[in-house]
Amino acid sequence: MTYSSFFQNQPVVGGVNGARVVVSRSFADFTPQASFDIKKCDVHRLEEGPPLKAELTREQGLQYYRIMQTVRRMELKADQLYKQKIIRGFCHLYDGQEACAAGIEAAINPSDHLITAYRAHGYTYTRGVSVKEILAELTGRKGGVAKGKGGSMHMYAPRFYGGNGIVGAQVPLGAGIALACQYQGNDQVCVTLYGDGAANQGQLFESFNMAALWKLPCIFICENNQYGMGTSMERASASTDYYKRGDFVPGIRVDGMDVLCVREATKFAADHCRSGKGPIIMELQTYRYHGHSMSDPGVSYRTREEIQEVRSKSDPISMLKERMLSNNMASIEEFKEIDVAIRKEVEDAAQFATSDPEPPLEELCNHIFHNNPPLEVRGTNPWVTLKSVS
């Protein structure tokens, strides 16, 4: 994707009779790179934490902005399609938390692995799946990433193991993926994500224990968005220091609304794992703008004023945009052009997601096994049989 070619070397156009004025700015006018102070991370069982400064190039900044804005627009479109009853069933939206997905992906390699809970749309996108395939999956269409049979919570991509619908169930699976990395000696890590609502699950602590014993290259990340379903973390957890929950496992608490903070902390955590020191826990302090899921209005246990305050003071997209503008790393026109392109991409994807056909009944049971001869599958009654083709 090319950056703002329209605004490069444009002549100044005079505004006559309401004609549009285009202000000329060449790429050479912009600051190519800048250094930013980032919030200090709280640490547990570590002598030092991630750096307090982060370097950002103009290209990186525009890339992060594009990723976060795409996820935001995609989620707002999913909200609209759900309210129109085009998307049905479970649907957990990610808007507000975009800096987590963008920052993590910027710090790991494409060959590394990632597994998350059911708020998975953002990670599906950062792991390489198109908006079109994500929205088509949400509407249950053939062109969806899981061929319309997975829905909101079950999307997958190479080295992305979903979307998992059972609270906390992905954490031991992530430890298993990290065990495979260690066994194969491929210098890869597994990022295993869960929410503050899952942080009190017994299976987490079993996974922490095994990962520590075997020194598995696993980054356990708690995306603490302050509320598990409709319960604030203070009402659900005797200790809200989730980064300390591993006890014998080192931990860091990170500003999850700052993409640079997340990126630097994840780099630090990945280096820790790759150097053979075993697992590490990260707590990303973030916030969701929507309710827990689309069935939750999200304002019965918190105020609209609280949500608005976070939007106005800590929005991850606005923070990055302001940083870049104040350091002359991009222009307002450039951001507007990116926004227009993203809106079009999401609108086109929504058009596809509402017009693509649903998968036919005969494909219902396909892909039960990865590589198996065709087999018969019993339907809802003994006289209906379906075939499963790998």
Short mmCIF file of C-alpha atoms in Angstrom, two decimals:
data_model
loop_
_atom_site.label_atom_id
_atom_site.label_comp_id
_atom_site.label_asym_id
_atom_site.label_seq_id
_atom_site.Cartn_x
_atom_site.Cartn_y
_atom_site.Cartn_z
CA MET A 1 0.00 0.00 0.00
CA THR A 2 1.48 3.38 -0.95
CA TYR A 3 1.41 6.35 1.38
CA SER A 4 -0.49 9.48 0.40
CA SER A 5 0.83 9.74 -3.14
CA PHE A 6 -1.87 12.29 -3.91
CA PHE A 7 -0.43 14.89 -1.55
CA GLN A 8 3.18 14.44 -2.62
CA ASN A 9 4.43 17.42 -4.62
CA GLN A 10 0.95 18.78 -5.27
CA PRO A 11 0.80 22.39 -6.49
CA VAL A 12 -1.12 24.92 -4.45
CA VAL A 13 -4.59 25.37 -5.95
CA GLY A 14 -6.30 28.74 -5.52
CA GLY A 15 -9.76 28.66 -4.02
CA VAL A 16 -12.06 30.34 -6.56
CA ASN A 17 -15.86 30.16 -6.20
CA GLY A 18 -15.61 27.60 -3.40
CA ALA A 19 -13.05 25.40 -5.19
CA ARG A 20 -11.09 23.06 -2.89
CA VAL A 21 -7.70 24.28 -1.67
CA VAL A 22 -4.93 21.67 -1.65
CA VAL A 23 -1.92 22.61 0.46
CA SER A 24 1.34 21.30 -0.96
CA ARG A 25 3.72 19.28 1.20
CA SER A 26 6.48 17.00 0.02
CA PHE A 27 7.56 13.90 1.96
CA ALA A 28 10.90 15.66 2.40
CA ASP A 29 9.16 18.23 4.64
CA PHE A 30 8.32 15.60 7.27
CA THR A 31 10.44 14.39 10.19
CA PRO A 32 11.51 10.86 9.20
CA GLN A 33 12.08 9.61 12.75
CA ALA A 34 11.48 10.75 16.33
CA SER A 35 12.09 9.54 19.87
CA PHE A 36 9.26 9.53 22.43
CA ASP A 37 9.15 9.17 26.20
CA ILE A 38 6.90 6.28 27.21
CA LYS A 39 5.39 5.35 30.55
CA LYS A 40 7.55 3.31 32.90
CA CYS A 41 6.36 -0.29 33.34
CA ASP A 42 5.84 -1.80 36.78
CA VAL A 43 7.97 -4.94 37.11
CA HIS A 44 7.82 -8.15 39.14
CA ARG A 45 10.87 -10.40 39.72
CA LEU A 46 12.90 -8.43 37.17
CA GLU A 47 15.93 -6.23 37.80
CA GLU A 48 14.93 -3.85 35.01
CA GLY A 49 12.02 -3.39 32.65
CA PRO A 50 11.49 -2.19 29.07
CA PRO A 51 13.13 1.11 27.96
CA LEU A 52 11.59 4.49 28.80
CA LYS A 53 12.09 5.82 25.26
CA ALA A 54 10.78 4.50 21.95
CA GLU A 55 11.93 5.30 18.43
CA LEU A 56 9.26 5.76 15.79
CA THR A 57 9.81 6.21 12.07
CA ARG A 58 7.28 8.00 9.92
CA GLU A 59 6.53 4.78 8.02
CA GLN A 60 5.97 2.82 11.24
CA GLY A 61 3.68 5.53 12.60
CA LEU A 62 1.52 5.55 9.47
CA GLN A 63 1.43 1.75 9.47
CA TYR A 64 0.32 1.55 13.12
CA TYR A 65 -2.29 4.25 12.51
CA ARG A 66 -3.65 2.39 9.50
CA ILE A 67 -3.84 -0.93 11.39
CA MET A 68 -5.59 0.56 14.44
CA GLN A 69 -7.99 2.67 12.40
CA THR A 70 -8.88 -0.32 10.20
CA VAL A 71 -9.68 -2.44 13.26
CA ARG A 72 -11.75 0.42 14.73
CA ARG A 73 -13.78 0.92 11.52
CA MET A 74 -14.23 -2.83 11.06
CA GLU A 75 -15.59 -3.20 14.60
CA LEU A 76 -17.96 -0.24 14.20
CA LYS A 77 -19.24 -1.82 10.98
CA ALA A 78 -19.73 -5.14 12.83
CA ASP A 79 -21.74 -3.24 15.45
CA GLN A 80 -23.94 -1.79 12.70
CA LEU A 81 -24.44 -5.17 10.98
CA TYR A 82 -25.30 -6.79 14.31
CA LYS A 83 -27.95 -4.17 15.07
CA GLN A 84 -29.38 -4.82 11.60
CA LYS A 85 -29.56 -8.54 12.57
CA ILE A 86 -27.23 -9.49 9.72
CA ILE A 87 -24.63 -10.73 12.25
CA ARG A 88 -26.20 -13.05 14.84
CA GLY A 89 -25.07 -14.86 17.98
CA PHE A 90 -21.94 -14.06 19.98
CA CYS A 91 -19.99 -10.96 18.97
CA HIS A 92 -17.31 -9.38 21.19
CA LEU A 93 -15.89 -6.13 19.79
CA TYR A 94 -12.33 -4.85 20.19
CA ASP A 95 -12.67 -1.06 19.75
CA GLY A 96 -10.63 0.81 22.36
CA GLN A 97 -8.03 -1.96 22.66
CA GLU A 98 -6.40 -1.54 19.22
CA ALA A 99 -2.98 -0.51 20.60
CA CYS A 100 -2.62 -3.98 22.16
CA ALA A 101 -2.98 -5.90 18.87
CA ALA A 102 -0.96 -3.39 16.80
CA GLY A 103 1.84 -3.10 19.38
CA ILE A 104 2.19 -6.85 19.91
CA GLU A 105 2.29 -7.59 16.18
CA ALA A 106 4.92 -4.85 15.65
CA ALA A 107 7.20 -6.53 18.21
CA ILE A 108 7.04 -10.19 17.18
CA ASN A 109 7.90 -12.00 13.96
CA PRO A 110 5.35 -13.34 11.45
CA SER A 111 6.77 -16.80 12.25
CA ASP A 112 5.86 -16.44 15.95
CA HIS A 113 2.56 -17.78 17.25
CA LEU A 114 -0.51 -16.17 18.81
CA ILE A 115 -3.63 -17.48 20.52
CA THR A 116 -6.39 -15.43 22.16
CA ALA A 117 -9.87 -15.58 23.68
CA TYR A 118 -13.14 -14.71 21.95
CA ARG A 119 -12.47 -10.96 21.43
CA ALA A 120 -10.47 -12.01 18.40
CA HIS A 121 -11.32 -9.80 15.39
CA GLY A 122 -8.37 -7.42 15.89
CA TYR A 123 -5.80 -10.19 16.12
CA THR A 124 -7.31 -11.99 13.14
CA TYR A 125 -6.63 -8.83 11.14
CA THR A 126 -3.09 -8.22 12.47
CA ARG A 127 -2.20 -11.85 11.76
CA GLY A 128 -2.93 -11.30 8.07
CA VAL A 129 -6.63 -11.96 7.39
CA SER A 130 -8.45 -9.35 5.27
CA VAL A 131 -11.37 -7.24 6.53
CA LYS A 132 -13.49 -8.86 3.81
CA GLU A 133 -12.86 -12.39 5.13
CA ILE A 134 -13.46 -11.31 8.75
CA LEU A 135 -16.79 -9.58 8.08
CA ALA A 136 -17.91 -12.44 5.81
CA GLU A 137 -17.15 -14.86 8.64
CA LEU A 138 -19.22 -12.74 11.02
CA THR A 139 -22.18 -12.89 8.62
CA GLY A 140 -21.72 -16.66 8.12
CA ARG A 141 -20.85 -16.53 4.42
CA LYS A 142 -18.84 -18.89 2.24
CA GLY A 143 -16.08 -16.32 1.69
CA GLY A 144 -15.38 -16.01 5.42
CA VAL A 145 -11.99 -16.96 6.85
CA ALA A 146 -13.48 -20.17 8.33
CA LYS A 147 -15.82 -20.61 5.35
CA GLY A 148 -18.73 -19.12 7.31
CA LYS A 149 -18.81 -21.93 9.88
CA GLY A 150 -16.79 -20.41 12.70
CA GLY A 151 -18.31 -17.00 13.35
CA SER A 152 -17.02 -14.29 15.65
CA MET A 153 -15.14 -16.49 18.13
CA HIS A 154 -13.56 -19.02 15.76
CA MET A 155 -11.30 -17.41 13.18
CA TYR A 156 -7.89 -18.79 12.31
CA ALA A 157 -4.83 -18.02 10.18
CA PRO A 158 -1.32 -19.46 9.81
CA ARG A 159 0.31 -19.32 13.29
CA PHE A 160 -2.91 -17.84 14.71
CA TYR A 161 -4.87 -20.39 16.72
CA GLY A 162 -8.09 -18.46 17.22
CA GLY A 163 -10.52 -17.22 18.84
CA ASN A 164 -11.49 -19.61 21.67
CA GLY A 165 -15.00 -19.54 23.12
CA ILE A 166 -14.32 -21.14 26.53
CA VAL A 167 -13.05 -18.65 29.12
CA GLY A 168 -9.34 -19.26 29.80
CA ALA A 169 -9.17 -22.45 27.69
CA GLN A 170 -6.63 -20.93 25.29
CA VAL A 171 -3.99 -20.46 28.02
CA PRO A 172 -2.91 -24.12 28.38
CA LEU A 173 -3.13 -24.43 24.58
CA GLY A 174 -0.71 -21.48 24.26
CA ALA A 175 1.67 -23.19 26.69
CA GLY A 176 1.45 -26.28 24.48
CA ILE A 177 2.32 -24.25 21.38
CA ALA A 178 5.31 -22.80 23.27
CA LEU A 179 6.33 -26.37 24.18
CA ALA A 180 6.27 -27.23 20.45
CA CYS A 181 8.51 -24.20 19.74
CA GLN A 182 10.97 -25.34 22.39
CA TYR A 183 10.85 -28.97 21.19
CA GLN A 184 11.54 -27.95 17.59
CA GLY A 185 14.28 -25.49 18.65
CA ASN A 186 13.04 -22.88 16.15
CA ASP A 187 13.63 -19.74 18.32
CA GLN A 188 9.92 -18.86 18.10
CA VAL A 189 7.63 -17.68 20.89
CA CYS A 190 3.92 -18.03 21.57
CA VAL A 191 1.87 -15.02 22.66
CA THR A 192 -0.98 -16.34 24.83
CA LEU A 193 -3.69 -13.78 25.57
CA TYR A 194 -6.50 -13.78 28.11
CA GLY A 195 -8.64 -11.15 29.86
CA ASP A 196 -8.92 -9.97 33.44
CA GLY A 197 -12.16 -11.98 33.67
CA ALA A 198 -10.25 -15.21 32.99
CA ALA A 199 -7.35 -14.33 35.31
CA ASN A 200 -8.78 -16.25 38.29
CA GLN A 201 -9.14 -19.54 36.40
CA GLY A 202 -7.30 -22.54 37.83
CA GLN A 203 -6.01 -23.65 34.42
CA LEU A 204 -3.98 -20.42 34.15
CA PHE A 205 -1.96 -21.26 37.24
CA GLU A 206 -1.40 -24.84 36.10
CA SER A 207 -0.08 -23.44 32.81
CA PHE A 208 2.17 -20.89 34.58
CA ASN A 209 3.61 -23.70 36.72
CA MET A 210 4.37 -26.03 33.80
CA ALA A 211 5.74 -23.19 31.66
CA ALA A 212 8.06 -22.11 34.50
CA LEU A 213 9.23 -25.66 35.22
CA TRP A 214 10.04 -26.31 31.56
CA LYS A 215 11.16 -22.74 30.77
CA LEU A 216 8.74 -22.50 27.85
CA PRO A 217 9.05 -19.52 25.44
CA CYS A 218 5.55 -18.25 26.28
CA ILE A 219 4.44 -14.63 26.75
CA PHE A 220 1.28 -14.77 28.84
CA ILE A 221 -0.62 -11.51 28.29
CA CYS A 222 -3.56 -10.35 30.38
CA GLU A 223 -5.53 -7.74 28.43
CA ASN A 224 -6.99 -5.97 31.45
CA ASN A 225 -9.88 -3.91 30.06
CA GLN A 226 -11.15 -3.28 33.62
CA TYR A 227 -14.35 -5.38 33.38
CA GLY A 228 -14.96 -9.12 33.08
CA MET A 229 -18.41 -9.29 31.49
CA GLY A 230 -20.33 -6.85 33.73
CA THR A 231 -18.11 -7.04 36.81
CA SER A 232 -15.32 -4.59 37.58
CA MET A 233 -11.96 -6.19 38.30
CA GLU A 234 -12.01 -4.89 41.91
CA ARG A 235 -15.21 -6.85 42.60
CA ALA A 236 -13.92 -10.05 40.97
CA SER A 237 -10.25 -10.23 42.00
CA ALA A 238 -8.78 -10.10 45.50
CA SER A 239 -5.56 -8.93 43.84
CA THR A 240 -5.73 -6.78 40.71
CA ASP A 241 -1.95 -6.87 40.18
CA TYR A 242 -2.34 -9.37 37.35
CA TYR A 243 1.31 -9.06 36.31
CA LYS A 244 2.31 -10.49 39.72
CA ARG A 245 -0.09 -13.42 39.53
CA GLY A 246 2.56 -15.79 38.19
CA ASP A 247 4.33 -15.55 41.59
CA PHE A 248 7.53 -17.32 40.47
CA VAL A 249 7.08 -16.08 36.85
CA PRO A 250 8.44 -12.55 36.11
CA GLY A 251 5.88 -9.94 35.10
CA ILE A 252 5.45 -6.41 33.75
CA ARG A 253 2.48 -4.02 33.82
CA VAL A 254 2.17 -1.91 30.68
CA ASP A 255 0.13 1.05 29.41
CA GLY A 256 -2.03 -0.85 26.93
CA MET A 257 -3.45 2.34 25.37
CA ASP A 258 -0.04 3.40 23.98
CA VAL A 259 1.03 1.41 20.92
CA LEU A 260 4.71 2.30 21.48
CA CYS A 261 4.59 1.20 25.12
CA VAL A 262 3.03 -2.13 24.09
CA ARG A 263 5.57 -2.60 21.29
CA GLU A 264 8.62 -1.97 23.52
CA ALA A 265 7.26 -4.17 26.34
CA THR A 266 6.49 -7.02 23.93
CA LYS A 267 10.00 -6.79 22.41
CA PHE A 268 11.40 -6.97 25.94
CA ALA A 269 9.21 -10.00 26.76
CA ALA A 270 10.06 -11.78 23.49
CA ASP A 271 13.81 -11.28 24.09
CA HIS A 272 13.35 -12.70 27.60
CA CYS A 273 11.67 -15.84 26.20
CA ARG A 274 14.08 -16.32 23.28
CA SER A 275 17.09 -16.13 25.59
CA GLY A 276 15.92 -19.28 27.38
CA LYS A 277 14.77 -17.60 30.61
CA GLY A 278 11.32 -19.14 30.40
CA PRO A 279 7.87 -17.53 30.43
CA ILE A 280 6.91 -13.96 31.32
CA ILE A 281 3.55 -12.34 32.18
CA MET A 282 2.44 -9.00 30.74
CA GLU A 283 -0.56 -7.06 31.97
CA LEU A 284 -1.82 -4.56 29.40
CA GLN A 285 -4.00 -1.91 31.04
CA THR A 286 -6.56 -1.12 28.37
CA TYR A 287 -10.27 -0.32 27.95
CA ARG A 288 -13.16 -1.50 25.81
CA TYR A 289 -15.64 1.06 24.50
CA HIS A 290 -18.40 -1.44 23.75
CA GLY A 291 -20.03 -3.74 26.28
CA HIS A 292 -18.60 -7.19 26.96
CA SER A 293 -20.49 -8.50 23.95
CA MET A 294 -23.18 -7.10 21.70
CA SER A 295 -25.86 -8.32 24.14
CA ASP A 296 -24.37 -6.06 26.84
CA PRO A 297 -25.21 -2.34 26.53
CA GLY A 298 -22.12 -1.67 28.66
CA VAL A 299 -23.56 1.18 30.73
CA SER A 300 -25.36 -0.64 33.56
CA TYR A 301 -22.12 -1.16 35.55
CA ARG A 302 -20.19 1.93 34.42
CA THR A 303 -21.19 5.44 33.40
CA ARG A 304 -21.25 6.96 29.94
CA GLU A 305 -19.06 9.72 31.39
CA GLU A 306 -16.37 7.17 32.27
CA ILE A 307 -16.32 5.82 28.72
CA GLN A 308 -16.24 9.35 27.28
CA GLU A 309 -13.36 10.35 29.56
CA VAL A 310 -11.22 7.44 28.37
CA ARG A 311 -12.10 8.27 24.75
CA SER A 312 -11.09 11.91 25.18
CA LYS A 313 -7.92 11.38 27.25
CA SER A 314 -6.47 7.98 26.34
CA ASP A 315 -7.73 6.89 22.92
CA PRO A 316 -4.88 4.90 21.31
CA ILE A 317 -5.54 6.17 17.77
CA SER A 318 -5.84 9.84 18.78
CA MET A 319 -2.68 9.59 20.92
CA LEU A 320 -0.58 8.27 18.03
CA LYS A 321 -2.05 10.82 15.60
CA GLU A 322 -1.31 13.74 17.96
CA ARG A 323 2.25 12.51 18.53
CA MET A 324 2.92 12.40 14.81
CA LEU A 325 1.28 15.76 14.06
CA SER A 326 3.06 17.57 16.89
CA ASN A 327 6.42 16.21 15.71
CA ASN A 328 5.77 17.05 12.05
CA MET A 329 5.82 13.38 11.03
CA ALA A 330 2.63 13.56 8.96
CA SER A 331 -0.07 16.01 7.89
CA ILE A 332 -3.76 16.18 8.73
CA GLU A 333 -4.52 15.74 5.02
CA GLU A 334 -2.54 12.51 4.99
CA PHE A 335 -4.50 11.09 7.91
CA LYS A 336 -7.75 12.13 6.25
CA GLU A 337 -6.72 10.35 3.07
CA ILE A 338 -5.91 7.18 5.01
CA ASP A 339 -9.29 7.41 6.79
CA VAL A 340 -11.15 7.72 3.48
CA ALA A 341 -9.32 4.69 2.06
CA ILE A 342 -10.10 2.63 5.18
CA ARG A 343 -13.79 3.60 5.13
CA LYS A 344 -13.99 2.47 1.50
CA GLU A 345 -12.21 -0.82 2.26
CA VAL A 346 -14.60 -1.55 5.14
CA GLU A 347 -17.69 -0.55 3.12
CA ASP A 348 -16.60 -2.81 0.23
CA ALA A 349 -15.97 -5.63 2.71
CA ALA A 350 -19.43 -5.16 4.24
CA GLN A 351 -20.97 -5.25 0.76
CA PHE A 352 -19.22 -8.57 0.10
CA ALA A 353 -20.19 -9.91 3.54
CA THR A 354 -23.87 -9.26 2.89
CA SER A 355 -24.00 -10.49 -0.72
CA ASP A 356 -21.74 -13.57 -0.64
CA PRO A 357 -23.76 -16.84 -0.45
CA GLU A 358 -24.00 -18.91 2.70
CA PRO A 359 -22.18 -22.28 2.64
CA PRO A 360 -24.43 -25.07 1.29
CA LEU A 361 -25.72 -27.80 3.64
CA GLU A 362 -23.58 -30.50 2.01
CA GLU A 363 -20.44 -28.63 3.18
CA LEU A 364 -21.63 -28.46 6.80
CA CYS A 365 -19.42 -31.29 8.06
CA ASN A 366 -16.36 -30.74 5.88
CA HIS A 367 -12.92 -30.34 7.47
CA ILE A 368 -13.67 -32.26 10.66
CA PHE A 369 -10.28 -33.86 10.05
CA HIS A 370 -7.25 -32.26 8.43
CA ASN A 371 -6.36 -35.18 6.18
CA ASN A 372 -8.75 -38.11 6.15
CA PRO A 373 -10.73 -40.16 3.59
CA PRO A 374 -14.35 -38.94 3.28
CA LEU A 375 -16.53 -40.24 6.11
CA GLU A 376 -20.22 -40.22 6.88
CA VAL A 377 -21.46 -38.05 9.74
CA ARG A 378 -24.82 -38.61 11.38
CA GLY A 379 -27.11 -35.59 11.32
CA THR A 380 -29.60 -34.53 14.00
CA ASN A 381 -31.49 -37.81 13.45
CA PRO A 382 -30.43 -41.29 12.31
CA TRP A 383 -31.82 -41.02 8.77
CA VAL A 384 -29.97 -37.84 7.83
CA THR A 385 -26.36 -38.50 6.92
CA LEU A 386 -23.79 -35.96 5.81
CA LYS A 387 -20.33 -36.41 4.38
CA SER A 388 -17.15 -34.93 5.76
CA VAL A 389 -14.43 -34.17 3.22
CA SER A 390 -11.01 -33.05 4.44
#
